[in-house]
Every structure is written in C-alpha cells, then in structure tokens.
Amino acid sequence: MRRGAVRSVVVAGLLALGAGVPGSVQASAHASVQASARVADGPEADVAYHGRVALSGARLRIWLVPENDGPAAVPNATLRVRLSAELADRQQLAEGCARAGSREVVCETGPLPLHGRGRHIALLLELRERAPEVAVRVDTWWDGGATDRNHSNDEHVVLALDTGDTYAF
C-alpha cells in the first residue's frame, strides 16, 4: 500500500471516528472502535512492537519493528504513536505514516507473517517546542481483523528525557 492509499484509509478512519468533532463524541466513537477491535472474530495473532526512542532538543526519534508471534499471519495492521507533547505543524513522515492529531501519528505495519517481522518504521518527529521529557505511547490502532489476546507486548509507554540518550522498549 502506498502513501496516498494509506492516507486515504487513515483519513477515512479518522472521519469514521469523528476526528474534528469536539470532545465526548470523538472519544466515544474511538472507544467503540477500540472495544470492537479487541473482540474481533478474526484469526488469532500476537502483534508486538520493539524499538527505541531518543529525544534531543525539539526532535524525537522513534525506531520500531512490528512482529507477529502467531498463530496466524496478519495481512496489515496500523500502529499508533501518541506523545505527551504537541507536534510541530509541519512533519516529514515516513512512507505509510500519517498524522492523526496534534500529538498522534499512525503507521501501517505492512504484512506481519506468522513468526515474522513487518517493515522497520523510523520517525523523526519535530515537537512544537522543546520539552524536558516526552512520554511516548505505542499501541495497535487497527489489527487487520485479527484477535490479539496478549496486549502486554504491543502497548508500551516510554519516557524519553531531553538528553539524546536512547530508551529501548
């Protein structure tokens, strides 16, 4: 799937979730989609994310690899990266990624074969302003119709300090 197609899917998903709609309507729609995704009747998979985060000045570097421990392959999924700090207005995002809010980016994983890895995803995000620390939350936004009963390896929160040091998850 190319960038234009990904953005179309992401934009359609955001519109379905009520992006741009104030407060509780958007949160309620998002919670409904998240709840239905968690009880999907699709094949069972175990999606996991492993990576690194580094904050230096107003630049946040994120590198991660999605994996699938099975028992079924996943044709595609979408991961979400949420930040505790606001993103700058302009971002140069990796292919397959799109901005989903003032503090949020979503990226497609590509196919996740049984006991295999998806594409490596590297993000260089510009923050609106320098922050002494940024909490980075990574989770699955859309699971490709699969059921994933183990969320301990696909939901991460990493605190990155403005030191340039790398923090692994």
mmCIF file of N, CA and C in Angstrom, residues 1-10 95-96:
data_model
loop_
_atom_site.group_PDB
_atom_site.id
_atom_site.type_symbol
_atom_site.label_atom_id
_atom_site.label_comp_id
_atom_site.label_asym_id
_atom_site.label_seq_id
_atom_site.Cartn_x
_atom_site.Cartn_y
_atom_site.Cartn_z
ATOM 1 N N MET A 1 0.849 -1.168 0.000
ATOM 2 C CA MET A 1 0.000 0.000 0.000
ATOM 3 C C MET A 1 0.897 1.234 0.000
ATOM 4 N N ARG A 2 0.680 2.137 -0.858
ATOM 5 C CA ARG A 2 1.491 3.340 -0.966
ATOM 6 C C ARG A 2 0.940 4.444 -0.081
ATOM 7 N N ARG A 3 1.751 5.491 0.078
ATOM 8 C CA ARG A 3 1.438 6.587 0.983
ATOM 9 C C ARG A 3 0.052 7.174 0.733
ATOM 10 N N GLY A 4 -0.313 7.431 -0.538
ATOM 11 C CA GLY A 4 -1.621 8.015 -0.842
ATOM 12 C C GLY A 4 -2.752 7.129 -0.381
ATOM 13 N N ALA A 5 -2.592 5.828 -0.623
ATOM 14 C CA ALA A 5 -3.625 4.886 -0.198
ATOM 15 C C ALA A 5 -3.703 4.811 1.313
ATOM 16 N N VAL A 6 -2.550 4.824 1.988
ATOM 17 C CA VAL A 6 -2.533 4.784 3.455
ATOM 18 C C VAL A 6 -3.234 6.011 4.005
ATOM 19 N N ARG A 7 -2.891 7.172 3.465
ATOM 20 C CA ARG A 7 -3.529 8.392 3.968
ATOM 21 C C ARG A 7 -5.023 8.365 3.733
ATOM 22 N N SER A 8 -5.469 7.813 2.582
ATOM 23 C CA SER A 8 -6.906 7.714 2.330
ATOM 24 C C SER A 8 -7.573 6.834 3.367
ATOM 25 N N VAL A 9 -6.954 5.687 3.675
ATOM 26 C CA VAL A 9 -7.507 4.778 4.679
ATOM 27 C C VAL A 9 -7.504 5.439 6.044
ATOM 28 N N VAL A 10 -6.397 6.086 6.402
ATOM 29 C CA VAL A 10 -6.297 6.740 7.705
ATOM 30 C C VAL A 10 -7.303 7.883 7.801
ATOM 31 N N GLU A 95 7.096 6.877 4.872
ATOM 32 C CA GLU A 95 6.077 6.309 3.999
ATOM 33 C C GLU A 95 5.195 5.364 4.800
ATOM 34 N N GLY A 96 3.896 5.450 4.561
ATOM 35 C CA GLY A 96 2.954 4.604 5.278
ATOM 36 C C GLY A 96 2.499 5.183 6.595
#
